[in-house]
Each structure stands twice: as structure tokens, then as C-alpha cells.
Amino acid sequence: MNDLTLQKARAYEAEHGAAITPAERPAYHMTPYVGWLNDPNGFSYYKGKYHQFYQYNPYDVRWAPMHWGHAVSSDLLHWEYLPCALAPDSPVDNGPGCFSGSATEMDDGRQLLMYTSVVAEKQPNGEMRDIQTQSIAIGDGLDYEKPACNPVLTQKDLPEGFSRFDFRDPKIWREADGTYSAVTVCLTEDGSGAAALFQSADGFDWHFVTVLERCNNQYGKMWECPDFFPLDGKQVLMLGPMEMLPKGEFHNGHNVIAFIGSYDKATHTFTKENVQLMDGGIDFYATQTTLAPDGRRIMTAWLQTWSDTEDKPQGCKWFGQTICPRELHIKDGRILQTPVRELDAVHGKRTFHENVTVQSETSLEGIKGRVADLTV
């Protein structure tokens, strides 16, 4: 491991991130400390705070070899930046870097990160291709070490015919018996995605269990950023299909969809009953959920998609942000989303107007400032 890569990133962000004033950032959307952000990673509650890692290039406002940025919050609204958590500094991730992943807590109190490690390899035909495997890192909420056993999952752990070029985005969680489970996405023989379940007794030694669901070229092509969790008596498999064609509520390009159904833990069988779009907007991707201490299922996402990442202000110091986190519930077979209730605590005085015709020059008494929560 080359610690210099991580130390270089930490030194750069400490200097340049600290120079960005709060007035240059949104008020309650989390942004990168400096540089580029895409997928939220490792969204978790650990040691009394919410931890939000993210795909990160501190050096520029465009995608480049991926690091993991890191921030913590007590209320999901105000974020404190911590030093860069992961850098592309080990033999299995020293090319394109440390791609998306997740986090959970171990029995000894340490935090376990699981992420996709990517390295470029020359193929028999001479072509360079990115090889995707799954790796882990273990730390105390500030500093993380990558063990020598990495990668912990490779193409050898997948069913025959699955691709080693598209095998990524592990979402890890603890089972009731203390064992570890993770769902990843992978590309199958028919050229479309699948969600695969893996398990481990200790978080280090992993094995394939089953394919939870296949795309069968019905919902886009390759899938990304899976999540698998119980919600109000149902089981949800949430993921991001790429290359969707517009049909019904699904729009063109990158979507986030949720399969809602039931799950037999004894046989590891997921049975979908309904499918829905998670957000009608095009700037919404790479969702990840966590369980709050009070039992709420809370979701974050990247407030962007790949189709418009070149549309950025000239001279900007950061690019990319996450949504205001949302609480999830199921009603009448569909997932409902509401802004986290922590927003209620930051509301100011309520101002009410009625029977007003709003025109371009309209000024309403009591409504001013940088941030307003409007109900119209």
C-alpha cells in the first residue's frame, strides 16, 4: 500500500477545501470538500453520527481515479468534512481506483468498508480493460486499512458466464445472527444486469449464495448501485438501470427503480410483486439507504446523472452534490418518500399569504433570504 497517495489527497483537500466558504455551497445539500463527487458510498450510522462517504476526485471538477471522500453529520443536514478515507493506492485499485461501496460495523467496534476495486489489465488481444473486484477496508471512523486478503470477491466467485469487467457496487449489511451479507451487481451472459447475493461469517471470507434478480434486458442494460432491505413488511431491491428506454413511468437513460416483494431467508428467494420508479427527475442516481437508530429507513442519492456532468459553472471549485435525505415507507404497495424529519428542527417562523397573484416583480413580506421551504 502506498500511503503517499492518500496523504497527498488529504493534504490537497485540507488546503483547497478549507478555502471554499459556506456561501459558495448549497445550504443543505452535501457537496465534495473540493473537486468532484458522484455516487454516495458507505452511508451509515456509526459511533453516534451519520457517515457519508462519496466517489471523489479532490484534484479537479471532473471524474478521474476514484478516492473516497468522507463527511459526518448529527442531523443529516449539516456536514463536517473528514479527511479522504480511501485512495487508489493498492495493487488491486491503483488504476481507475476505489469505486462505489458501503459500510457496516464489526463486532469489535471497527467499521468495515466494502468497495469495488478497479485495475486496468491488458487482455489477450492487447486491449486494456478495467477489471472489477470487491475489496474491504477496516477503520475507526477516520483512518482505514486495506488488508492483504484483498480482493475478497472476484469473477471466480460468480456463476459461469458472468463478466469480470462489470461486477461492482457491493451493499453490505449485518444479519440478525451476526453474519455479513452483501448484494452486488454484475453483467450476465445476455448482456444485461443481475443482482447477486454473497455472505460471510467474518467479513473477510466471502462466498456466492444466489442471484436475487435478473434484468433479462427488460429494465435497461447493466445495473448499478444495488440495495436490499426490509421495509414495512415487504422486501425492497433497489438499483440503477443504465440505458433505459422510456416506457410508462421510466424515463430515458439512467433511472433508479425499486422491486417490491417478499424474501424467503431460508432459501434466499426474492419474489418481486411490483416495480416503481424512485424519482421522476433526470438528476437522481446512485441511491443508498441506511437504518437510523430510531428504525427509520433513510435514503440518499447523487443529485446528478452522467448525461449532464459537463454542464458546470466555469471556474467552479466543486461539482456534484447529494439529495436532502429522504425517509422511506410503503403504502398500497408503493414506496413513499418524505424529506427527513430533521428538517422540521431548522424551520424558522411560518409566513402565510393567500389570494396573491405572483408576478416577476412580486415581493412577499416575510419571505426573503437564501433558503426557503415553500408550500404553494
mmCIF file of C-alpha atoms in Angstrom:
data_model
loop_
_atom_site.group_PDB
_atom_site.id
_atom_site.type_symbol
_atom_site.label_atom_id
_atom_site.label_comp_id
_atom_site.label_asym_id
_atom_site.label_seq_id
_atom_site.Cartn_x
_atom_site.Cartn_y
_atom_site.Cartn_z
ATOM 1 C CA MET A 1 0.000 0.000 0.000
ATOM 2 C CA ASN A 2 1.309 3.426 -0.947
ATOM 3 C CA ASP A 3 0.258 5.732 1.902
ATOM 4 C CA LEU A 4 1.726 8.681 -0.011
ATOM 5 C CA THR A 5 -1.248 8.645 -2.404
ATOM 6 C CA LEU A 6 -3.686 9.051 0.471
ATOM 7 C CA GLN A 7 -1.557 11.635 2.269
ATOM 8 C CA LYS A 8 -1.242 13.671 -0.924
ATOM 9 C CA ALA A 9 -5.029 13.718 -1.326
ATOM 10 C CA ARG A 10 -5.545 14.677 2.328
ATOM 11 C CA ALA A 11 -3.037 17.497 2.115
ATOM 12 C CA TYR A 12 -4.593 18.841 -1.087
ATOM 13 C CA GLU A 13 -8.169 18.796 0.213
ATOM 14 C CA ALA A 14 -7.161 20.308 3.571
ATOM 15 C CA GLU A 15 -5.723 23.308 1.755
ATOM 16 C CA HIS A 16 -8.208 23.768 -1.074
ATOM 17 C CA GLY A 17 -11.400 22.528 0.601
ATOM 18 C CA ALA A 18 -10.964 24.809 3.582
ATOM 19 C CA ALA A 19 -10.714 27.760 1.183
ATOM 20 C CA ILE A 20 -14.278 27.215 -0.075
ATOM 21 C CA THR A 21 -16.642 29.338 2.022
ATOM 22 C CA PRO A 22 -20.108 28.159 3.144
ATOM 23 C CA ALA A 23 -21.603 30.865 0.909
ATOM 24 C CA GLU A 24 -20.124 29.054 -2.100
ATOM 25 C CA ARG A 25 -22.006 25.835 -1.247
ATOM 26 C CA PRO A 26 -25.679 24.848 -1.044
ATOM 27 C CA ALA A 27 -27.192 25.210 2.412
ATOM 28 C CA TYR A 28 -28.269 21.602 2.962
ATOM 29 C CA HIS A 29 -27.138 19.535 0.007
ATOM 30 C CA MET A 30 -23.820 17.876 0.773
ATOM 31 C CA THR A 31 -21.048 18.705 -1.713
ATOM 32 C CA PRO A 32 -17.485 17.354 -2.010
ATOM 33 C CA TYR A 33 -14.931 19.056 0.201
ATOM 34 C CA VAL A 34 -13.271 20.131 -3.055
ATOM 35 C CA GLY A 35 -13.289 18.786 -6.620
ATOM 36 C CA TRP A 36 -15.630 16.108 -7.941
ATOM 37 C CA LEU A 37 -18.384 13.991 -6.328
ATOM 38 C CA ASN A 38 -20.527 11.254 -7.809
ATOM 39 C CA ASP A 39 -22.052 8.219 -6.031
ATOM 40 C CA PRO A 40 -22.682 8.391 -2.279
ATOM 41 C CA ASN A 41 -20.901 5.478 -0.565
ATOM 42 C CA GLY A 42 -20.858 3.916 2.889
ATOM 43 C CA PHE A 43 -23.983 5.733 4.091
ATOM 44 C CA SER A 44 -24.205 4.511 7.691
ATOM 45 C CA TYR A 45 -24.727 5.382 11.340
ATOM 46 C CA TYR A 46 -21.526 4.751 13.300
ATOM 47 C CA LYS A 47 -20.238 5.979 16.665
ATOM 48 C CA GLY A 48 -23.122 8.377 17.154
ATOM 49 C CA LYS A 49 -23.013 10.077 13.756
ATOM 50 C CA TYR A 50 -24.161 9.552 10.203
ATOM 51 C CA HIS A 51 -21.217 8.831 7.927
ATOM 52 C CA GLN A 52 -21.396 9.749 4.260
ATOM 53 C CA PHE A 53 -18.544 8.690 2.002
ATOM 54 C CA TYR A 54 -18.608 9.548 -1.693
ATOM 55 C CA GLN A 55 -16.888 8.906 -5.013
ATOM 56 C CA TYR A 56 -14.309 11.641 -5.133
ATOM 57 C CA ASN A 57 -11.617 13.312 -7.172
ATOM 58 C CA PRO A 58 -10.179 16.078 -4.982
ATOM 59 C CA TYR A 59 -7.918 17.463 -7.705
ATOM 60 C CA ASP A 60 -10.424 18.556 -10.355
ATOM 61 C CA VAL A 61 -14.144 19.023 -11.026
ATOM 62 C CA ARG A 62 -14.276 16.022 -13.332
ATOM 63 C CA TRP A 63 -14.130 12.254 -12.964
ATOM 64 C CA ALA A 64 -10.625 10.807 -12.501
ATOM 65 C CA PRO A 65 -9.127 7.909 -10.486
ATOM 66 C CA MET A 66 -11.568 7.471 -7.662
ATOM 67 C CA HIS A 67 -10.951 8.187 -3.991
ATOM 68 C CA TRP A 68 -13.500 8.067 -1.167
ATOM 69 C CA GLY A 69 -14.348 11.439 0.337
ATOM 70 C CA HIS A 70 -15.776 11.449 3.865
ATOM 71 C CA ALA A 71 -18.151 13.591 5.917
ATOM 72 C CA VAL A 72 -20.169 13.122 9.117
ATOM 73 C CA SER A 73 -23.374 14.654 10.440
ATOM 74 C CA SER A 74 -25.540 14.559 13.550
ATOM 75 C CA ASP A 75 -28.714 15.667 11.745
ATOM 76 C CA LEU A 76 -28.277 14.729 8.045
ATOM 77 C CA LEU A 77 -28.307 18.442 7.177
ATOM 78 C CA HIS A 78 -25.067 19.926 8.489
ATOM 79 C CA TRP A 79 -21.957 18.071 7.358
ATOM 80 C CA GLU A 80 -18.440 18.120 8.811
ATOM 81 C CA TYR A 81 -15.695 17.093 6.405
ATOM 82 C CA LEU A 82 -13.230 14.430 7.490
ATOM 83 C CA PRO A 83 -10.007 13.560 5.643
ATOM 84 C CA CYS A 84 -10.180 11.448 2.482
ATOM 85 C CA ALA A 85 -10.873 7.848 3.582
ATOM 86 C CA LEU A 86 -9.635 5.757 0.630
ATOM 87 C CA ALA A 87 -7.222 6.400 -2.228
ATOM 88 C CA PRO A 88 -6.240 4.280 -5.259
ATOM 89 C CA ASP A 89 -3.052 3.076 -3.577
ATOM 90 C CA SER A 90 -3.094 -0.747 -3.534
ATOM 91 C CA PRO A 91 -2.284 -3.286 -6.274
ATOM 92 C CA VAL A 92 -5.963 -4.090 -6.902
ATOM 93 C CA ASP A 93 -7.220 -0.489 -7.170
ATOM 94 C CA ASN A 94 -4.284 1.608 -8.352
ATOM 95 C CA GLY A 95 -5.788 2.355 -11.766
ATOM 96 C CA PRO A 96 -9.318 3.725 -12.034
ATOM 97 C CA GLY A 97 -9.425 3.415 -8.259
ATOM 98 C CA CYS A 98 -11.822 2.688 -5.415
ATOM 99 C CA PHE A 99 -15.328 2.554 -6.869
ATOM 100 C CA SER A 100 -18.653 2.505 -5.016
ATOM 101 C CA GLY A 101 -19.421 0.506 -1.908
ATOM 102 C CA SER A 102 -20.888 0.573 1.569
ATOM 103 C CA ALA A 103 -20.197 0.220 5.291
ATOM 104 C CA THR A 104 -21.219 -1.675 8.399
ATOM 105 C CA GLU A 105 -19.956 -2.135 11.965
ATOM 106 C CA MET A 106 -17.953 -5.171 13.128
ATOM 107 C CA ASP A 107 -18.268 -6.964 16.475
ATOM 108 C CA ASP A 108 -15.095 -5.320 17.776
ATOM 109 C CA GLY A 109 -16.485 -1.828 17.084
ATOM 110 C CA ARG A 110 -14.457 -1.139 13.972
ATOM 111 C CA GLN A 111 -16.109 -0.021 10.743
ATOM 112 C CA LEU A 112 -15.921 -2.306 7.716
ATOM 113 C CA LEU A 113 -15.980 -0.718 4.267
ATOM 114 C CA MET A 114 -16.626 -2.882 1.207
ATOM 115 C CA TYR A 115 -15.935 -1.360 -2.198
ATOM 116 C CA THR A 116 -15.238 -2.171 -5.825
ATOM 117 C CA SER A 117 -11.523 -2.144 -6.586
ATOM 118 C CA VAL A 118 -10.619 -1.482 -10.204
ATOM 119 C CA VAL A 119 -7.337 -2.004 -12.031
ATOM 120 C CA ALA A 120 -6.577 -1.940 -15.763
ATOM 121 C CA GLU A 121 -5.207 -5.167 -17.291
ATOM 122 C CA LYS A 122 -4.017 -5.949 -20.798
ATOM 123 C CA GLN A 123 -6.225 -8.565 -22.447
ATOM 124 C CA PRO A 124 -5.023 -11.382 -24.782
ATOM 125 C CA ASN A 125 -5.964 -9.218 -27.786
ATOM 126 C CA GLY A 126 -3.795 -6.371 -26.485
ATOM 127 C CA GLU A 127 -6.732 -4.236 -25.372
ATOM 128 C CA MET A 128 -6.611 -2.599 -21.918
ATOM 129 C CA ARG A 129 -9.750 -3.295 -19.863
ATOM 130 C CA ASP A 130 -10.787 -2.409 -16.316
ATOM 131 C CA ILE A 131 -11.115 -5.457 -14.070
ATOM 132 C CA GLN A 132 -13.604 -5.056 -11.221
ATOM 133 C CA THR A 133 -13.311 -6.990 -7.945
ATOM 134 C CA GLN A 134 -14.600 -6.417 -4.408
ATOM 135 C CA SER A 135 -12.282 -5.353 -1.580
ATOM 136 C CA ILE A 136 -12.572 -4.301 2.046
ATOM 137 C CA ALA A 137 -11.021 -1.699 4.340
ATOM 138 C CA ILE A 138 -11.275 -1.560 8.123
ATOM 139 C CA GLY A 139 -11.020 1.506 10.330
ATOM 140 C CA ASP A 140 -12.124 3.610 13.271
ATOM 141 C CA GLY A 141 -14.293 6.182 11.513
ATOM 142 C CA LEU A 142 -11.301 8.279 10.478
ATOM 143 C CA ASP A 143 -8.463 6.082 9.190
ATOM 144 C CA TYR A 144 -8.865 2.835 7.234
ATOM 145 C CA GLU A 145 -6.505 -0.019 6.351
ATOM 146 C CA LYS A 146 -6.820 -2.357 3.378
ATOM 147 C CA PRO A 147 -5.938 -5.941 4.440
ATOM 148 C CA ALA A 148 -3.668 -8.225 2.449
ATOM 149 C CA CYS A 149 -6.579 -10.583 1.651
ATOM 150 C CA ASN A 150 -7.952 -8.140 -0.965
ATOM 151 C CA PRO A 151 -9.732 -8.655 -3.245
ATOM 152 C CA VAL A 152 -12.269 -10.703 -1.281
ATOM 153 C CA LEU A 153 -14.518 -11.380 -4.307
ATOM 154 C CA THR A 154 -13.503 -11.878 -7.935
ATOM 155 C CA GLN A 155 -15.027 -13.297 -11.110
ATOM 156 C CA LYS A 156 -14.133 -16.764 -9.762
ATOM 157 C CA ASP A 157 -16.880 -16.291 -7.179
ATOM 158 C CA LEU A 158 -19.531 -15.578 -9.827
ATOM 159 C CA PRO A 159 -21.605 -18.056 -11.844
ATOM 160 C CA GLU A 160 -20.079 -19.139 -15.139
ATOM 161 C CA GLY A 161 -20.548 -16.631 -17.948
ATOM 162 C CA PHE A 162 -20.704 -13.540 -15.730
ATOM 163 C CA SER A 163 -18.378 -10.660 -16.653
ATOM 164 C CA ARG A 164 -15.274 -9.623 -14.714
ATOM 165 C CA PHE A 165 -15.429 -6.202 -16.381
ATOM 166 C CA ASP A 166 -18.833 -5.305 -14.883
ATOM 167 C CA PHE A 167 -19.025 -6.606 -11.294
ATOM 168 C CA ARG A 168 -19.450 -3.810 -8.770
ATOM 169 C CA ASP A 169 -21.100 -1.692 -6.080
ATOM 170 C CA PRO A 170 -21.387 -4.016 -3.039
ATOM 171 C CA LYS A 171 -24.026 -3.091 -0.455
ATOM 172 C CA ILE A 172 -23.126 -4.754 2.853
ATOM 173 C CA TRP A 173 -25.224 -5.351 5.990
ATOM 174 C CA ARG A 174 -25.256 -7.489 9.151
ATOM 175 C CA GLU A 175 -27.775 -10.272 9.605
ATOM 176 C CA ALA A 176 -29.557 -10.952 12.918
ATOM 177 C CA ASP A 177 -27.148 -13.816 13.655
ATOM 178 C CA GLY A 178 -24.121 -11.529 13.247
ATOM 179 C CA THR A 179 -23.040 -12.814 9.827
ATOM 180 C CA TYR A 180 -22.460 -10.487 6.895
ATOM 181 C CA SER A 181 -24.384 -10.261 3.632
ATOM 182 C CA ALA A 182 -23.759 -8.169 0.535
ATOM 183 C CA VAL A 183 -25.528 -7.648 -2.769
ATOM 184 C CA THR A 184 -23.575 -6.653 -5.873
ATOM 185 C CA VAL A 185 -24.479 -6.088 -9.499
ATOM 186 C CA CYS A 186 -22.911 -7.961 -12.386
ATOM 187 C CA LEU A 187 -23.280 -8.375 -16.139
ATOM 188 C CA THR A 188 -24.745 -11.707 -17.262
ATOM 189 C CA GLU A 189 -24.473 -13.810 -20.402
ATOM 190 C CA ASP A 190 -27.320 -11.956 -22.137
ATOM 191 C CA GLY A 191 -25.606 -8.571 -21.823
ATOM 192 C CA SER A 192 -27.825 -7.195 -19.093
ATOM 193 C CA GLY A 193 -27.560 -6.867 -15.335
ATOM 194 C CA ALA A 194 -28.261 -9.043 -12.323
ATOM 195 C CA ALA A 195 -28.161 -8.647 -8.546
ATOM 196 C CA ALA A 196 -26.089 -11.307 -6.768
ATOM 197 C CA LEU A 197 -26.104 -12.168 -3.054
ATOM 198 C CA PHE A 198 -22.914 -13.067 -1.141
ATOM 199 C CA GLN A 199 -22.372 -13.991 2.508
ATOM 200 C CA SER A 200 -19.529 -14.138 5.009
ATOM 201 C CA ALA A 201 -19.119 -15.316 8.593
ATOM 202 C CA ASP A 202 -16.419 -12.784 9.456
ATOM 203 C CA GLY A 203 -16.448 -10.063 6.768
ATOM 204 C CA PHE A 204 -13.192 -11.339 5.241
ATOM 205 C CA ASP A 205 -14.018 -14.715 3.642
ATOM 206 C CA TRP A 206 -16.941 -14.351 1.224
ATOM 207 C CA HIS A 207 -18.906 -16.817 -0.911
ATOM 208 C CA PHE A 208 -21.616 -16.620 -3.567
ATOM 209 C CA VAL A 209 -25.153 -17.540 -2.470
ATOM 210 C CA THR A 210 -27.597 -16.827 -5.290
ATOM 211 C CA VAL A 211 -28.790 -14.447 -7.988
ATOM 212 C CA LEU A 212 -31.615 -12.457 -6.420
ATOM 213 C CA GLU A 213 -32.939 -10.943 -9.643
ATOM 214 C CA ARG A 214 -32.034 -10.704 -13.332
ATOM 215 C CA CYS A 215 -32.726 -7.877 -15.750
ATOM 216 C CA ASN A 216 -33.310 -10.136 -18.759
ATOM 217 C CA ASN A 217 -32.955 -6.991 -20.897
ATOM 218 C CA GLN A 218 -36.272 -5.746 -19.509
ATOM 219 C CA TYR A 219 -35.076 -2.890 -17.302
ATOM 220 C CA GLY A 220 -32.197 -1.209 -19.081
ATOM 221 C CA LYS A 221 -28.870 -2.977 -19.565
ATOM 222 C CA MET A 222 -26.205 -3.115 -16.849
ATOM 223 C CA TRP A 223 -27.448 -2.381 -13.324
ATOM 224 C CA GLU A 224 -25.617 -0.287 -10.730
ATOM 225 C CA CYS A 225 -25.742 0.660 -7.030
ATOM 226 C CA PRO A 226 -27.971 -2.098 -5.593
ATOM 227 C CA ASP A 227 -29.608 -2.044 -2.166
ATOM 228 C CA PHE A 228 -31.640 -4.803 -0.478
ATOM 229 C CA PHE A 229 -33.628 -4.158 2.681
ATOM 230 C CA PRO A 230 -36.888 -4.861 4.551
ATOM 231 C CA LEU A 231 -39.440 -2.063 4.653
ATOM 232 C CA ASP A 232 -42.856 -2.100 6.345
ATOM 233 C CA GLY A 233 -43.314 -5.850 5.996
ATOM 234 C CA LYS A 234 -42.016 -6.036 2.431
ATOM 235 C CA GLN A 235 -38.558 -6.553 0.911
ATOM 236 C CA VAL A 236 -37.096 -3.975 -1.481
ATOM 237 C CA LEU A 237 -34.413 -4.475 -4.125
ATOM 238 C CA MET A 238 -33.415 -1.015 -5.327
ATOM 239 C CA LEU A 239 -30.946 -0.408 -8.146
ATOM 240 C CA GLY A 240 -29.958 1.838 -11.021
ATOM 241 C CA PRO A 241 -30.551 0.525 -14.545
ATOM 242 C CA MET A 242 -28.363 2.018 -17.272
ATOM 243 C CA GLU A 243 -29.567 2.687 -20.812
ATOM 244 C CA MET A 244 -33.274 2.562 -20.029
ATOM 245 C CA LEU A 245 -35.679 3.315 -22.846
ATOM 246 C CA PRO A 246 -38.703 5.471 -21.989
ATOM 247 C CA LYS A 247 -41.715 3.336 -21.122
ATOM 248 C CA GLY A 248 -44.527 4.111 -18.714
ATOM 249 C CA GLU A 249 -43.082 5.976 -15.731
ATOM 250 C CA PHE A 250 -39.459 5.137 -16.665
ATOM 251 C CA HIS A 251 -37.570 7.855 -18.488
ATOM 252 C CA ASN A 252 -34.697 7.621 -20.962
ATOM 253 C CA GLY A 253 -31.159 6.936 -19.734
ATOM 254 C CA HIS A 254 -30.206 6.268 -16.099
ATOM 255 C CA ASN A 255 -33.106 5.501 -13.752
ATOM 256 C CA VAL A 256 -33.438 4.274 -10.175
ATOM 257 C CA ILE A 257 -36.090 1.603 -9.739
ATOM 258 C CA ALA A 258 -37.323 -0.469 -6.819
ATOM 259 C CA PHE A 259 -38.597 -4.028 -6.969
ATOM 260 C CA ILE A 260 -41.004 -4.511 -4.051
ATOM 261 C CA GLY A 261 -41.815 -8.030 -2.954
ATOM 262 C CA SER A 262 -41.111 -10.761 -0.434
ATOM 263 C CA TYR A 263 -37.965 -12.577 0.654
ATOM 264 C CA ASP A 264 -37.557 -16.110 1.979
ATOM 265 C CA LYS A 265 -34.378 -16.004 4.068
ATOM 266 C CA ALA A 266 -34.203 -19.789 4.364
ATOM 267 C CA THR A 267 -33.996 -20.301 0.607
ATOM 268 C CA HIS A 268 -32.645 -16.819 -0.271
ATOM 269 C CA THR A 269 -35.534 -16.365 -2.703
ATOM 270 C CA PHE A 270 -36.691 -12.865 -3.613
ATOM 271 C CA THR A 271 -40.135 -12.686 -5.265
ATOM 272 C CA LYS A 272 -40.981 -9.340 -6.840
ATOM 273 C CA GLU A 273 -44.580 -8.162 -6.769
ATOM 274 C CA ASN A 274 -44.282 -4.593 -8.022
ATOM 275 C CA VAL A 275 -41.745 -2.279 -9.641
ATOM 276 C CA GLN A 276 -41.649 1.501 -9.481
ATOM 277 C CA LEU A 277 -39.541 4.480 -10.443
ATOM 278 C CA MET A 278 -37.900 6.129 -7.416
ATOM 279 C CA ASP A 279 -37.703 9.672 -8.824
ATOM 280 C CA GLY A 280 -39.164 11.279 -11.919
ATOM 281 C CA GLY A 281 -36.316 13.730 -12.326
ATOM 282 C CA ILE A 282 -33.279 13.054 -14.503
ATOM 283 C CA ASP A 283 -30.812 14.378 -11.893
ATOM 284 C CA PHE A 284 -31.162 11.460 -9.477
ATOM 285 C CA TYR A 285 -28.966 8.361 -9.356
ATOM 286 C CA ALA A 286 -26.841 6.015 -7.225
ATOM 287 C CA THR A 287 -29.183 5.648 -4.259
ATOM 288 C CA GLN A 288 -28.076 4.177 -0.952
ATOM 289 C CA THR A 289 -30.032 3.643 2.266
ATOM 290 C CA THR A 290 -29.193 3.204 5.930
ATOM 291 C CA LEU A 291 -31.130 2.357 9.059
ATOM 292 C CA ALA A 292 -31.380 5.227 11.563
ATOM 293 C CA PRO A 293 -31.092 4.465 15.302
ATOM 294 C CA ASP A 294 -34.865 5.016 15.638
ATOM 295 C CA GLY A 295 -35.636 2.437 12.932
ATOM 296 C CA ARG A 296 -36.277 4.759 10.003
ATOM 297 C CA ARG A 297 -35.025 3.686 6.576
ATOM 298 C CA ILE A 298 -33.259 6.758 5.146
ATOM 299 C CA MET A 299 -32.126 7.168 1.547
ATOM 300 C CA THR A 300 -29.549 9.414 -0.076
ATOM 301 C CA ALA A 301 -28.586 9.739 -3.752
ATOM 302 C CA TRP A 302 -26.397 11.602 -6.217
ATOM 303 C CA LEU A 303 -28.209 14.763 -7.352
ATOM 304 C CA GLN A 304 -26.960 14.285 -10.914
ATOM 305 C CA THR A 305 -26.663 11.718 -13.686
ATOM 306 C CA TRP A 306 -23.896 11.037 -16.168
ATOM 307 C CA SER A 307 -25.614 12.677 -19.149
ATOM 308 C CA ASP A 308 -25.062 16.242 -17.926
ATOM 309 C CA THR A 309 -21.842 16.149 -15.920
ATOM 310 C CA GLU A 310 -20.173 18.536 -18.356
ATOM 311 C CA ASP A 311 -22.696 21.266 -17.565
ATOM 312 C CA LYS A 312 -20.871 23.089 -14.814
ATOM 313 C CA PRO A 313 -20.090 26.736 -13.988
ATOM 314 C CA GLN A 314 -16.792 27.998 -15.327
ATOM 315 C CA GLY A 315 -14.204 28.221 -12.568
ATOM 316 C CA CYS A 316 -16.214 26.179 -10.053
ATOM 317 C CA LYS A 317 -14.235 24.714 -7.156
ATOM 318 C CA TRP A 318 -16.546 21.761 -6.505
ATOM 319 C CA PHE A 319 -19.015 19.789 -8.589
ATOM 320 C CA GLY A 320 -21.665 17.264 -7.566
ATOM 321 C CA GLN A 321 -23.965 17.053 -4.562
ATOM 322 C CA THR A 322 -26.284 14.653 -2.765
ATOM 323 C CA ILE A 323 -30.014 14.967 -2.230
ATOM 324 C CA CYS A 324 -31.571 16.070 1.023
ATOM 325 C CA PRO A 325 -32.024 12.595 2.602
ATOM 326 C CA ARG A 326 -35.490 11.051 2.494
ATOM 327 C CA GLU A 327 -37.433 8.698 4.751
ATOM 328 C CA LEU A 328 -38.972 5.673 3.034
ATOM 329 C CA HIS A 329 -42.273 3.928 3.752
ATOM 330 C CA ILE A 330 -44.603 1.623 1.845
ATOM 331 C CA LYS A 331 -48.278 2.376 1.313
ATOM 332 C CA ASP A 332 -50.612 0.498 -1.023
ATOM 333 C CA GLY A 333 -47.706 -1.441 -2.485
ATOM 334 C CA ARG A 334 -45.599 1.602 -3.393
ATOM 335 C CA ILE A 335 -42.692 3.362 -1.720
ATOM 336 C CA LEU A 336 -43.468 6.831 -0.393
ATOM 337 C CA GLN A 337 -40.659 9.325 0.242
ATOM 338 C CA THR A 338 -40.622 12.319 2.576
ATOM 339 C CA PRO A 339 -37.788 14.707 3.479
ATOM 340 C CA VAL A 340 -36.124 13.625 6.728
ATOM 341 C CA ARG A 341 -37.956 14.955 9.768
ATOM 342 C CA GLU A 342 -34.747 16.629 10.923
ATOM 343 C CA LEU A 343 -35.741 19.448 8.552
ATOM 344 C CA ASP A 344 -38.527 20.379 10.957
ATOM 345 C CA ALA A 345 -35.980 21.448 13.575
ATOM 346 C CA VAL A 346 -34.424 24.089 11.312
ATOM 347 C CA HIS A 347 -37.635 25.759 10.208
ATOM 348 C CA GLY A 348 -37.982 29.408 11.160
ATOM 349 C CA LYS A 349 -41.105 31.464 11.601
ATOM 350 C CA ARG A 350 -44.020 30.387 9.414
ATOM 351 C CA THR A 351 -45.230 33.014 6.948
ATOM 352 C CA PHE A 352 -48.610 32.659 5.254
ATOM 353 C CA HIS A 353 -50.082 34.525 2.249
ATOM 354 C CA GLU A 354 -53.284 33.774 0.369
ATOM 355 C CA ASN A 355 -55.098 35.085 -2.706
ATOM 356 C CA VAL A 356 -51.861 36.504 -4.115
ATOM 357 C CA THR A 357 -51.165 36.801 -7.832
ATOM 358 C CA VAL A 358 -47.443 36.132 -8.159
ATOM 359 C CA GLN A 359 -45.673 38.023 -10.951
ATOM 360 C CA SER A 360 -41.997 38.565 -11.743
ATOM 361 C CA GLU A 361 -41.789 41.685 -9.555
ATOM 362 C CA THR A 362 -43.915 40.318 -6.664
ATOM 363 C CA SER A 363 -42.405 40.801 -3.201
ATOM 364 C CA LEU A 364 -43.999 38.914 -0.318
ATOM 365 C CA GLU A 365 -43.476 40.177 3.219
ATOM 366 C CA GLY A 366 -41.565 37.759 5.428
ATOM 367 C CA ILE A 367 -40.162 35.710 2.534
ATOM 368 C CA LYS A 368 -36.542 36.530 1.906
ATOM 369 C CA GLY A 369 -33.036 35.192 2.370
ATOM 370 C CA ARG A 370 -31.089 32.375 0.819
ATOM 371 C CA VAL A 371 -33.180 29.362 1.835
ATOM 372 C CA ALA A 372 -36.957 28.937 1.982
ATOM 373 C CA ASP A 373 -39.227 25.924 2.334
ATOM 374 C CA LEU A 374 -42.231 26.765 0.175
ATOM 375 C CA THR A 375 -45.606 25.103 0.037
ATOM 376 C CA VAL A 376 -47.685 26.549 -2.795
#
